Coordinates of C-alpha atoms (C1' of nucleotides) in Angstrom, one line a residue:
Chain A
M1 CA -152.2 -17.3 28.9
I2 CA -152.9 -13.8 27.9
R3 CA -156.5 -12.8 27.8
T4 CA -158.0 -9.5 27.3
R5 CA -161.5 -8.1 27.3
F6 CA -163.8 -5.7 26.0
A7 CA -167.0 -4.7 27.6
P8 CA -169.5 -2.9 25.6
S9 CA -172.6 -1.5 26.8
P10 CA -175.5 -2.4 24.2
T11 CA -176.3 1.1 23.6
G12 CA -177.0 1.0 19.9
Y13 CA -173.6 2.3 18.0
L14 CA -170.2 1.7 18.2
H15 CA -168.2 4.7 19.5
I16 CA -164.6 5.6 17.9
G17 CA -162.9 5.8 21.3
G18 CA -164.4 2.4 22.4
V19 CA -163.2 0.8 19.4
R20 CA -159.6 2.2 19.7
T21 CA -159.4 0.8 23.6
A22 CA -161.1 -2.5 21.8
L23 CA -158.1 -2.5 19.3
F24 CA -155.4 -2.4 22.0
N25 CA -156.9 -5.3 24.0
W26 CA -157.1 -7.1 20.8
L27 CA -153.8 -6.1 19.2
F28 CA -152.1 -7.2 22.5
A29 CA -153.9 -10.5 23.0
R30 CA -153.3 -11.5 19.5
Q31 CA -149.6 -10.5 19.4
H32 CA -149.2 -12.9 22.3
G33 CA -151.1 -15.8 21.0
G34 CA -153.7 -15.3 23.6
Q35 CA -157.8 -14.5 23.7
F36 CA -159.9 -11.8 23.2
I37 CA -163.2 -11.8 24.9
L38 CA -166.3 -9.7 24.5
R39 CA -168.3 -9.1 27.7
I40 CA -171.5 -7.5 27.5
D41 CA -172.3 -4.6 30.3
D42 CA -175.8 -4.9 30.3
T43 CA -176.5 -4.5 33.9
D44 CA -179.0 -1.5 33.3
A45 CA -180.7 -4.3 31.0
Q46 CA -183.3 -2.2 28.6
R47 CA -185.5 -4.7 26.9
N48 CA -184.2 -5.2 23.4
V49 CA -180.3 -5.8 24.2
E50 CA -180.1 -8.2 21.2
A51 CA -180.8 -4.8 18.6
S52 CA -178.9 -2.9 20.4
L53 CA -175.8 -5.3 20.5
A54 CA -176.1 -5.8 17.0
P55 CA -174.5 -2.7 15.4
I56 CA -171.6 -2.9 17.9
L57 CA -171.0 -6.7 16.9
D58 CA -171.3 -5.6 13.3
G59 CA -168.7 -2.4 13.7
F60 CA -166.0 -5.1 15.2
R61 CA -166.6 -7.7 12.5
W62 CA -166.5 -5.0 9.6
L63 CA -163.0 -3.6 11.4
G64 CA -161.6 -7.4 11.6
I65 CA -161.6 -7.5 15.3
D66 CA -162.5 -11.0 16.0
W67 CA -163.4 -12.4 19.5
D68 CA -162.6 -15.8 20.9
E69 CA -165.5 -15.6 23.5
G70 CA -168.2 -13.6 23.7
P71 CA -171.8 -13.2 21.6
D72 CA -172.1 -15.8 18.8
A73 CA -168.6 -17.2 20.4
E74 CA -169.9 -19.4 23.3
G75 CA -166.7 -20.3 25.4
D76 CA -166.3 -21.9 28.9
C77 CA -166.5 -18.5 30.8
G78 CA -169.9 -17.7 29.7
P79 CA -172.9 -16.6 30.1
Y80 CA -170.9 -13.3 28.5
Y81 CA -173.9 -11.2 29.3
Q82 CA -173.4 -9.8 32.8
S83 CA -177.4 -9.5 33.4
Q84 CA -177.1 -13.2 33.3
R85 CA -174.3 -13.6 36.0
G86 CA -176.0 -11.9 39.2
E87 CA -175.9 -14.9 40.8
L88 CA -172.1 -15.2 41.1
Y89 CA -172.0 -11.2 42.2
R90 CA -174.2 -12.0 44.9
E91 CA -172.2 -14.9 46.0
A92 CA -169.0 -12.9 46.2
A93 CA -170.9 -9.8 48.1
D94 CA -171.8 -12.7 50.5
A95 CA -168.0 -13.8 50.6
L96 CA -167.0 -10.2 51.4
L97 CA -169.4 -10.0 54.2
Q98 CA -168.4 -13.3 55.7
K99 CA -164.9 -12.0 55.8
G100 CA -165.8 -8.8 57.1
L101 CA -164.7 -6.7 54.1
A102 CA -168.2 -5.4 53.3
Y103 CA -170.8 -4.3 55.9
H104 CA -175.0 -4.2 55.9
D105 CA -175.4 -0.5 55.7
Y106 CA -178.8 0.7 56.5
A107 CA -178.1 4.6 56.0
R108 CA -180.6 6.3 53.8
P109 CA -179.3 7.7 50.7
E110 CA -179.8 11.5 51.7
E111 CA -177.9 10.7 55.1
V112 CA -175.0 9.9 53.3
Q113 CA -175.6 12.6 50.7
A114 CA -175.5 15.0 54.0
E115 CA -172.3 13.5 55.4
R116 CA -170.8 14.2 51.8
E117 CA -171.9 18.1 51.4
A118 CA -170.5 18.7 55.2
A119 CA -167.2 17.3 54.4
Q120 CA -167.3 19.5 51.4
T121 CA -168.2 22.5 53.1
E122 CA -165.5 22.2 55.7
K123 CA -163.0 21.5 52.9
R124 CA -161.9 18.1 54.2
S125 CA -162.1 14.6 51.9
F126 CA -165.1 12.4 52.9
T127 CA -165.4 9.6 55.1
Y128 CA -168.6 7.9 55.7
S129 CA -168.9 7.9 59.4
R130 CA -170.6 4.2 59.1
R131 CA -173.2 5.2 61.8
W132 CA -175.9 2.8 60.0
L133 CA -173.5 -0.2 59.8
A134 CA -174.9 -3.0 61.1
E135 CA -172.9 -6.4 62.1
T136 CA -175.0 -8.1 64.6
D137 CA -178.6 -9.2 63.9
A138 CA -179.6 -6.9 67.1
D139 CA -178.4 -3.8 64.8
R140 CA -179.8 -5.0 61.8
N141 CA -183.3 -5.6 63.4
R142 CA -183.1 -2.4 65.5
F143 CA -182.8 -0.5 61.9
E144 CA -185.2 -2.6 59.9
A145 CA -187.6 -1.8 62.5
E146 CA -187.3 1.8 61.6
G147 CA -188.3 0.8 58.2
R148 CA -184.8 1.0 56.9
K149 CA -183.4 -1.4 54.0
A150 CA -179.8 -2.3 53.6
V151 CA -177.4 -2.0 50.9
V152 CA -173.9 -3.9 51.2
R153 CA -170.7 -1.6 51.3
L154 CA -167.2 -2.1 51.3
K155 CA -165.2 -1.9 54.2
M156 CA -162.2 -0.1 53.2
P157 CA -159.1 0.2 54.7
R158 CA -158.6 3.8 56.5
Q159 CA -154.8 3.8 56.5
G160 CA -152.3 2.9 54.2
V161 CA -151.5 3.1 50.7
C162 CA -152.7 1.0 47.6
Q163 CA -150.1 0.3 44.9
F164 CA -150.0 -0.9 41.8
N165 CA -148.0 -1.1 38.5
D166 CA -150.0 0.5 35.7
L167 CA -148.4 -0.7 32.6
V168 CA -149.0 2.9 30.7
R169 CA -148.7 5.0 33.7
G170 CA -146.0 3.3 36.1
E171 CA -146.1 3.2 39.7
V172 CA -149.2 4.2 41.0
E173 CA -150.0 5.0 44.6
V174 CA -153.1 6.2 46.4
A175 CA -153.8 6.4 50.2
W176 CA -156.6 4.2 51.3
S177 CA -158.1 6.7 53.1
G178 CA -159.2 8.7 50.0
E179 CA -161.6 5.7 49.2
Q180 CA -165.2 5.6 50.1
D181 CA -167.0 2.6 51.6
H182 CA -168.4 2.1 48.1
V183 CA -172.1 0.4 47.9
I184 CA -171.5 -3.0 45.7
Q185 CA -175.0 -4.4 46.1
R186 CA -178.6 -2.6 46.4
A187 CA -181.4 -3.3 48.8
D188 CA -183.0 -5.3 46.0
G189 CA -179.8 -7.6 45.8
S190 CA -178.7 -6.4 42.5
C191 CA -175.1 -5.4 42.3
L192 CA -172.8 -3.0 41.1
Y193 CA -170.4 -2.5 38.3
H194 CA -167.3 -2.7 40.2
L195 CA -168.2 -6.0 41.9
A196 CA -169.4 -7.2 38.6
S197 CA -166.5 -6.4 36.6
V198 CA -163.9 -7.7 39.2
V199 CA -166.0 -11.0 39.7
D200 CA -166.2 -11.5 36.0
D201 CA -162.4 -10.8 35.1
H202 CA -161.6 -13.2 37.5
A203 CA -164.0 -16.0 36.2
M204 CA -163.1 -15.2 32.7
R205 CA -159.4 -15.5 33.5
I206 CA -158.6 -11.8 32.3
S207 CA -154.8 -11.2 32.5
H208 CA -154.5 -7.6 31.5
V209 CA -157.1 -5.1 32.0
I210 CA -156.8 -2.3 29.2
R211 CA -159.2 0.3 29.5
A212 CA -159.8 3.9 29.5
E213 CA -158.3 6.2 32.3
E214 CA -161.6 7.0 33.8
H215 CA -160.9 4.0 35.5
L216 CA -157.7 4.8 37.0
S217 CA -159.2 6.1 40.1
N218 CA -161.5 3.0 40.4
T219 CA -158.7 0.8 40.4
P220 CA -157.7 0.8 44.1
R221 CA -161.3 -0.5 45.0
Q222 CA -161.2 -3.1 42.6
I223 CA -158.0 -4.4 43.8
F224 CA -159.7 -4.4 47.4
I225 CA -162.6 -6.4 46.0
A226 CA -160.1 -9.0 44.2
Q227 CA -157.7 -9.2 47.1
G228 CA -160.6 -9.7 49.6
L229 CA -162.1 -12.7 47.5
G230 CA -158.9 -14.2 47.3
Y231 CA -158.2 -13.0 43.5
E232 CA -155.2 -12.5 41.9
P233 CA -155.6 -8.9 40.7
P234 CA -154.9 -8.2 36.5
R235 CA -152.5 -6.1 35.3
F236 CA -153.8 -2.8 34.5
A237 CA -153.2 -0.6 31.6
H238 CA -154.9 2.5 31.5
V239 CA -155.1 4.4 28.3
P240 CA -156.0 8.0 27.8
F241 CA -159.3 8.5 26.4
V242 CA -160.0 9.9 22.7
A243 CA -160.5 13.8 22.8
E244 CA -162.9 16.1 20.9
P245 CA -161.5 17.6 17.5
S246 CA -159.2 20.4 18.4
S247 CA -159.9 19.9 22.7
K248 CA -158.7 18.0 25.2
N249 CA -162.1 17.3 26.5
K250 CA -163.4 13.6 26.0
L251 CA -165.3 12.6 23.0
S252 CA -168.9 11.9 23.4
K253 CA -171.7 11.5 21.1
R254 CA -173.8 13.6 23.1
K255 CA -172.2 16.5 22.2
L256 CA -172.3 16.3 18.4
A257 CA -173.7 19.9 17.8
K258 CA -170.7 20.9 19.4
Y259 CA -168.3 19.1 17.1
L260 CA -170.2 20.3 14.2
K261 CA -168.8 23.5 14.8
D262 CA -165.6 22.4 14.1
R263 CA -165.1 23.1 10.3
E264 CA -163.3 19.8 9.2
F265 CA -165.5 17.8 11.4
A266 CA -168.7 19.4 9.7
K267 CA -167.0 18.9 6.3
I268 CA -166.7 15.2 6.8
N269 CA -170.1 14.8 8.3
Q270 CA -171.8 16.4 5.5
H271 CA -169.8 14.4 3.0
G272 CA -171.2 11.4 4.9
Q273 CA -174.7 12.9 5.0
A274 CA -174.4 13.7 1.1
I275 CA -173.6 9.8 0.3
A276 CA -176.2 8.2 2.9
E277 CA -178.9 10.5 1.2
K278 CA -178.1 9.4 -2.5
I279 CA -178.3 5.4 -1.3
G280 CA -181.2 6.2 0.4
L281 CA -179.8 5.4 4.2
E282 CA -182.4 6.6 6.8
T283 CA -180.0 8.7 8.9
E284 CA -180.1 9.8 12.6
A285 CA -178.2 12.5 14.1
D286 CA -177.2 10.3 17.2
S287 CA -176.3 7.3 15.3
F288 CA -174.7 8.3 11.7
N289 CA -171.9 10.6 12.4
P290 CA -168.2 10.8 12.1
V291 CA -168.0 9.7 16.1
I292 CA -169.6 6.5 15.2
V293 CA -167.7 3.5 13.4
D294 CA -170.8 2.4 11.1
F295 CA -170.6 5.8 9.7
Y296 CA -167.4 5.0 7.9
E297 CA -168.8 1.6 7.0
Q298 CA -171.9 3.2 5.1
V299 CA -169.4 5.7 3.2
G300 CA -167.1 3.3 2.1
Y301 CA -164.0 3.7 4.0
L302 CA -161.5 0.9 4.2
P303 CA -161.2 -0.6 7.5
H304 CA -157.7 -0.7 7.8
A305 CA -157.6 3.0 7.0
L306 CA -159.6 3.7 10.3
I307 CA -157.9 1.0 12.3
N308 CA -154.4 2.3 11.3
Y309 CA -155.4 5.7 12.1
L310 CA -156.7 4.6 15.6
L311 CA -153.4 2.7 15.9
L312 CA -151.4 5.9 16.0
L313 CA -154.1 7.8 18.3
G314 CA -152.3 7.5 21.3
W315 CA -149.4 5.1 20.0
S316 CA -146.2 5.4 18.1
L317 CA -143.6 3.3 17.2
D318 CA -140.9 5.8 16.2
D319 CA -140.6 9.4 15.0
K320 CA -141.3 8.1 11.2
T321 CA -143.5 4.8 10.6
E322 CA -147.1 6.0 9.6
F323 CA -148.2 2.7 7.8
F324 CA -148.7 -0.5 9.6
S325 CA -150.0 -3.7 7.7
P326 CA -152.4 -5.7 9.9
G327 CA -149.2 -8.0 10.5
E328 CA -146.7 -4.9 11.2
M329 CA -149.6 -3.8 13.7
L330 CA -149.5 -7.3 15.6
Q331 CA -145.6 -7.5 15.1
H332 CA -145.0 -3.9 16.7
F333 CA -147.8 -3.0 19.0
N334 CA -147.2 -2.5 23.0
L335 CA -148.4 -1.3 26.0
E336 CA -145.3 0.4 27.0
R337 CA -145.3 3.0 24.1
I338 CA -148.9 4.1 24.6
N339 CA -148.7 7.6 25.5
R340 CA -150.0 9.5 28.7
S341 CA -151.9 12.2 27.5
P342 CA -155.2 12.4 25.8
S343 CA -155.0 12.8 22.1
S344 CA -158.0 14.4 20.1
F345 CA -159.8 12.8 17.2
D346 CA -158.6 14.6 13.9
P347 CA -161.0 13.3 11.2
Q348 CA -158.7 15.5 8.7
K349 CA -155.7 12.9 9.4
L350 CA -157.9 9.6 9.3
N351 CA -158.9 11.2 5.6
A352 CA -155.3 11.4 5.2
F353 CA -155.1 7.4 6.0
Q354 CA -158.2 6.6 3.9
E355 CA -156.8 8.4 0.9
H356 CA -153.4 6.6 0.9
Y357 CA -154.9 3.0 1.6
M358 CA -157.4 3.8 -1.2
Q359 CA -154.6 4.4 -3.7
Q360 CA -153.2 0.7 -3.3
V361 CA -156.5 -0.8 -3.6
P362 CA -156.2 -2.7 -6.8
L363 CA -158.6 -1.9 -9.7
K364 CA -160.7 -5.1 -9.1
Q365 CA -161.4 -4.8 -5.5
K366 CA -162.3 -0.7 -6.1
V367 CA -165.1 -2.2 -8.7
A368 CA -166.3 -4.4 -6.1
M369 CA -166.3 -1.7 -3.5
V370 CA -167.8 0.7 -5.7
L371 CA -170.6 -1.2 -7.3
P372 CA -173.1 -1.2 -4.2
Y373 CA -173.4 2.3 -4.2
L374 CA -174.6 2.6 -7.7
Q375 CA -176.9 -0.2 -7.1
R376 CA -178.3 1.5 -4.0
A377 CA -178.4 4.7 -5.8
G378 CA -180.5 3.4 -8.5
F379 CA -177.7 3.6 -11.4
V380 CA -177.2 -0.1 -11.7
S381 CA -179.4 -2.9 -11.8
Q382 CA -179.3 -5.8 -9.4
P383 CA -177.9 -8.0 -10.4
P384 CA -175.8 -6.1 -12.4
P385 CA -175.9 -6.2 -16.3
C386 CA -172.7 -8.2 -17.5
D387 CA -171.1 -5.1 -19.0
V388 CA -170.8 -3.2 -15.9
G389 CA -167.3 -4.8 -14.6
P390 CA -165.3 -3.6 -17.5
R391 CA -167.0 -0.5 -17.9
L392 CA -166.7 0.2 -14.1
A393 CA -163.1 -0.5 -13.9
A394 CA -162.3 2.0 -16.9
I395 CA -164.4 4.5 -15.0
L396 CA -162.2 4.2 -11.8
E397 CA -159.0 4.1 -13.8
A398 CA -159.9 7.3 -15.5
A399 CA -161.0 8.7 -12.2
G400 CA -157.6 7.9 -10.4
D401 CA -157.4 9.2 -6.8
R402 CA -160.3 11.1 -7.1
I403 CA -162.4 8.4 -5.5
K404 CA -161.4 8.8 -1.5
V405 CA -164.2 6.5 -0.3
A406 CA -166.2 4.4 -2.0
G407 CA -169.3 6.4 -1.8
D408 CA -167.6 9.1 -4.0
I409 CA -168.3 7.3 -6.9
L410 CA -171.8 8.8 -6.7
D411 CA -169.9 12.0 -7.7
H412 CA -169.7 10.6 -10.9
T413 CA -172.7 9.4 -12.0
D414 CA -172.9 11.0 -15.2
F415 CA -171.5 7.6 -17.2
F416 CA -174.7 5.8 -15.9
T417 CA -177.3 8.7 -17.1
D418 CA -179.1 8.8 -20.3
T419 CA -178.3 12.0 -22.4
E420 CA -181.6 13.3 -22.2
Q421 CA -181.7 13.2 -18.2
L422 CA -178.3 14.2 -17.7
P423 CA -178.2 17.2 -15.5
Y424 CA -176.5 20.6 -16.8
D425 CA -174.8 22.5 -14.2
E426 CA -175.9 26.3 -15.0
K427 CA -172.7 28.0 -14.2
A428 CA -170.4 25.5 -16.3
V429 CA -172.5 26.1 -19.1
R430 CA -172.8 29.9 -18.9
K431 CA -168.8 30.1 -18.2
R432 CA -167.6 27.3 -20.9
L433 CA -170.2 27.4 -23.5
V434 CA -172.2 30.7 -23.4
K435 CA -169.8 33.2 -22.7
P436 CA -166.9 32.5 -24.7
E437 CA -167.5 33.8 -28.4
Q438 CA -166.0 31.0 -30.5
A439 CA -167.5 28.1 -27.9
I440 CA -170.0 26.7 -29.8
T441 CA -168.4 27.4 -33.1
L442 CA -165.5 25.2 -32.0
L443 CA -167.7 22.6 -30.5
K444 CA -169.6 22.2 -33.5
R445 CA -166.4 21.8 -35.6
F446 CA -164.8 19.4 -33.3
R447 CA -167.8 17.5 -33.6
E448 CA -167.6 16.6 -37.1
D449 CA -164.0 15.3 -36.3
L450 CA -165.5 13.3 -33.6
S451 CA -168.2 11.5 -35.7
A452 CA -166.0 10.9 -38.5
T453 CA -163.5 9.2 -36.3
N454 CA -163.5 5.2 -36.1
D455 CA -161.0 4.8 -33.2
F456 CA -162.5 6.2 -30.1
T457 CA -159.5 5.4 -27.5
P458 CA -158.2 8.0 -25.3
P459 CA -154.8 8.1 -27.0
A460 CA -156.6 8.5 -30.4
L461 CA -158.9 11.3 -28.8
D462 CA -155.9 12.9 -27.9
T463 CA -154.3 12.8 -31.3
L464 CA -157.5 14.0 -32.7
L465 CA -158.0 17.0 -30.2
H466 CA -154.3 18.1 -30.8
A467 CA -154.9 17.8 -34.6
F468 CA -158.1 20.0 -34.4
V469 CA -156.4 22.7 -31.9
E470 CA -153.4 23.2 -34.4
R471 CA -155.6 23.5 -37.4
E472 CA -157.7 25.8 -35.7
E473 CA -154.8 27.7 -34.1
I474 CA -156.1 28.0 -30.9
K475 CA -155.0 27.0 -27.8
I476 CA -156.2 23.7 -26.5
G477 CA -157.9 25.2 -23.3
E478 CA -160.5 27.2 -25.7
I479 CA -162.2 23.9 -26.7
I480 CA -161.4 21.6 -23.8
H481 CA -163.3 22.9 -21.4
A482 CA -166.6 23.5 -23.6
L483 CA -165.9 19.7 -24.3
R484 CA -166.0 18.3 -20.8
V485 CA -169.3 20.7 -20.0
A486 CA -170.9 19.6 -23.3
V487 CA -170.3 15.4 -22.3
T488 CA -170.7 15.6 -18.6
G489 CA -172.7 18.8 -17.8
K490 CA -169.8 19.6 -15.1
A491 CA -167.1 21.9 -15.1
V492 CA -164.8 19.4 -13.2
G493 CA -164.1 15.7 -13.9
F494 CA -161.9 13.1 -15.2
G495 CA -159.5 13.7 -18.3
V496 CA -161.4 14.4 -21.0
F497 CA -160.4 11.8 -23.7
E498 CA -160.6 9.0 -20.9
T499 CA -164.0 10.5 -20.5
L500 CA -165.1 10.6 -24.1
A501 CA -164.1 7.0 -24.6
I502 CA -165.7 5.7 -21.6
L503 CA -169.2 7.4 -22.9
G504 CA -168.8 6.2 -26.6
Q505 CA -169.1 7.9 -29.5
E506 CA -172.8 8.0 -29.6
T507 CA -173.2 9.2 -26.5
C508 CA -171.0 12.0 -26.7
L509 CA -172.3 13.0 -30.2
Q510 CA -175.9 13.1 -28.6
R511 CA -174.6 15.1 -25.6
I512 CA -172.7 17.5 -27.3
D513 CA -176.1 18.2 -29.7
R514 CA -178.0 18.8 -26.4
A515 CA -175.0 20.9 -25.2
I516 CA -175.2 23.2 -28.0
A517 CA -179.2 23.9 -28.0
L518 CA -178.8 24.2 -24.3
A519 CA -176.5 27.1 -24.7
A520 CA -178.2 28.4 -27.5
E521 CA -181.2 28.7 -25.3
A522 CA -179.2 30.2 -22.6
A523 CA -177.8 32.7 -24.9
A524 CA -181.4 33.7 -26.1
A525 CA -182.5 33.9 -22.7
Chain B
rG1 C1' -163.9 21.2 48.3
rC2 C1' -161.2 16.6 48.1
rC3 C1' -158.3 12.7 45.7
rC4 C1' -155.5 11.4 41.1
rC5 C1' -153.6 11.9 36.1
rC6 C1' -151.6 15.1 32.0
rU7 C1' -149.0 19.5 29.6
rU8 C1' -143.1 19.6 22.6
rC9 C1' -145.9 23.0 16.2
rG10 C1' -153.3 24.2 14.8
rU11 C1' -153.4 18.1 15.0
rC12 C1' -150.8 12.9 15.9
rU13 C1' -146.1 12.7 17.5
rA14 C1' -140.3 11.5 18.2
rG15 C1' -137.2 13.0 21.9
rU16 C1' -135.1 9.1 28.5
rG17 C1' -128.9 15.3 30.3
rG18 C1' -125.0 17.0 25.4
rC19 C1' -126.8 13.9 18.7
rC20 C1' -132.0 19.2 19.3
rC21 C1' -131.1 27.2 17.9
rA22 C1' -136.2 20.3 18.4
rG23 C1' -137.3 15.5 13.8
rG24 C1' -141.4 13.3 11.0
rA25 C1' -146.9 12.9 9.4
rC26 C1' -151.8 15.4 8.6
rA27 C1' -153.7 20.4 8.0
rU28 C1' -152.1 25.5 6.1
rC29 C1' -149.7 28.7 2.6
rG30 C1' -146.3 29.4 -1.7
rG31 C1' -144.1 27.2 -6.1
rA32 C1' -144.0 23.5 -10.5
rU33 C1' -146.6 20.0 -13.4
rU34 C1' -151.6 18.4 -16.4
rC35 C1' -157.4 20.0 -20.2
rU36 C1' -160.6 21.2 -15.3
rC37 C1' -160.4 18.5 -10.7
rA38 C1' -158.1 15.1 -7.6
rG39 C1' -153.1 13.6 -7.4
rU40 C1' -147.7 14.0 -7.5
rC41 C1' -143.1 17.0 -6.6
rC42 C1' -140.2 20.7 -4.5
rG43 C1' -140.4 24.3 -0.7
rA44 C1' -142.0 28.0 3.6
rA45 C1' -144.5 29.1 8.0
rG46 C1' -145.3 26.6 12.9
rA47 C1' -143.9 24.0 19.5
rC48 C1' -140.7 22.4 24.5
rA49 C1' -147.3 26.2 29.3
rG50 C1' -144.8 29.8 32.8
rG51 C1' -141.4 30.3 37.3
rG52 C1' -137.7 28.5 40.1
rG53 C1' -134.0 25.3 41.5
rU54 C1' -130.0 20.6 40.0
rU55 C1' -125.8 20.9 36.6
rC56 C1' -120.3 22.8 32.7
rG57 C1' -124.8 21.9 30.1
rA58 C1' -131.6 20.6 30.6
rC59 C1' -137.5 19.3 26.3
rU60 C1' -135.5 15.4 29.1
rC61 C1' -134.2 15.4 36.5
rC62 C1' -136.4 18.2 41.3
rC63 C1' -140.0 21.9 43.4
rC64 C1' -143.9 25.6 42.8
rU65 C1' -147.7 28.1 39.9
rA66 C1' -151.3 28.0 36.0
rG67 C1' -154.1 25.5 32.4
rG68 C1' -157.0 20.9 31.3
rG69 C1' -159.0 16.2 32.3
rG70 C1' -160.6 12.0 35.2
rG71 C1' -162.9 10.3 39.7
rU72 C1' -165.4 11.8 43.9
rA73 C1' -173.3 7.6 42.7
rC74 C1' -177.6 2.7 45.5
rC75 C1' -173.7 5.0 36.6
rA76 C1' -170.7 2.2 33.7

RNA sequence: GCCCCCUUCGUCUAGUGGCCCAGGACAUCGGAUUCUCAGUCCGAAGACAGGGGUUCGACUCCCCUAGGGGGUACCA
C-alpha cells in the first residue's frame, strides 16, 4: 500500500510551495490507489493550534486535496498531532540508547559551539569530541554533580558512506563522517524533529516520503535512526523548492516586501487587494498575498487553475501538454519526471491558466461564482431577488472573457447602480462627450431613436444605431463611444448593444439625460 | 569554513551523442480583426553559464572554474 503524507505546521496560512509538495504527495498516493495522510507538526506547540490550522485545512479542501487520515479523519495511526505523540518519541529515544546508537551527553551548548567554531577556523569539518558523553552511571553522576543536564545525542558512524536511492535525484551517497551527533531529545525529555519524523513515518506506515529538497541533507541521519530502530526506511523523493519570482531563492512568506518590487507580482497583489477591499475583507499583508493560497480563493480563482499551474512547476509530461484535467493528472503524474532544479513562481503564468480555465466555465456556474461577490460588496441583496440569475447570465455573456477571476465582476457594477448614483469618469466624459463638438447633439438625436423603438435586443439596437449612422452620415465611432460613456460612466466596457439591452430602455434614457446634463456642466465650467 | 545539490530563451519547460544552426507555453514586441477594453488569429525577437577533454560528431558523457541554492541548531 502506497501511503504518503504532508506534515504542515499550524502557522495560520497555506503557502504556495507547501501546496505544491502536498499536491505531489496526494497525486502520487491517489494514482496508486494509496492513501494520503495529514500529520500536524505542532511540536513547537503554540496555544491555539486549532485556529492556526483551520486556514490550512480550508485551503486543502478548497483545492480538492483530500486526506484519508488526519484532522477530522481519524484513522488507526493516530493521534495525528505530533504534540500528542511525545511518549512514542521518548520510547524510541530509549531504544536507541539501549542499543548504544545514542548516548547521554552532558555538554553545555556553548561548549559544543566552541568546538564547532574551532573546527571552522581550522577549515576542517566539525566532529564532536564526545567529551561529555556518559555511558556509565559513574560518568553520569560525576557530570550531574557539576550541575550538568543530559541531552540524548545520536552516536553517528564515523566511517563508511550512507547510500540511498532518491526517486528524484537518483543515487545519493554521503560520507557518514560528515554527519553530526544530532540531539534527538532535550534535557526536559521533549524530542526533536528528526526523531519524531522517523518514528511517525514508521508508525503511520508511510511508504514514500516526498518532501522539499532542504531535507535532502537530513536524510542520512533519518536513515540512521530508522535502521537503529529496526525500521525499513521509506522511499525518499526530494523535490526542488519553489523559488521567488524571477530568482532562485526559496520562496518565503517573510520576504513579501521584496516580491512586491517585482512588477507583475505587485500587479497581481494589487488586483487582489482591490477586490478584497470591495467585498469588505479584512486583509493583513502577511496572510493575504499571492504567496498564500487563501488569496486565490478569496479573489475568485478556480482551484483547478492553481493546481494545474503548480503541477507544471517542476514537473512536465512532455514538450507540449499544458492543460491537465484532474483525471489526466492522476493518470500521468510520476516522480521520475520531477525536475532537479528549483523553479520560480510566476504569477503571470498562473493567470494564464486561470484565464484559460475561466473561459471554459459554463455560464450557469459562472453566475454562481460571481454572485457572492456582488452580495458581499452590497450590490445584490441576500437572498438574491429572483430576476438576478438571468440578468447576471446576460451580463456575464456580454462580459465574455473580461471576467478573469470571479471578483472581477466588481469592475462592472454599473449594471447594479441607480442612475443618480452612477459615478462618471471625468476623463471619459471630457474625451467623449465634452470635447467632440457633435457628441451631445448626436447623442440627443439618437436618444430619440432609442425612446421610439420597442425592440431593445442587441441585434435590433445594432440595426438602429447603424441606420442612425447612415442617416447622419457619420462614422460609428463618433457616436458609439459617447453612448458608452453616457450609459456606463466609463470609457471601456462591454459591447455597447449588449450593454444597452441589459440596462433596458428606461435606464438608458435616464442615463443619457444625466450624461447630457453632466457634459453641459463640464462645458460651462 | 565544511558537506551536499543545482545550472537550456525574462519565466515554466522539451531534449538521455547525430532527428537541434535547439521545440512548446507564459510574458514581450509587431500586424490583422471589432464600437472601446478583453479576446481571437498571424508573425517577430529571445537560451544550451565558462573553459578544457572524450568522440567522426556534443545541450546531451568526464573534469575544472564560476554562479545559485540547501544543510551544517537542544528549528522544522
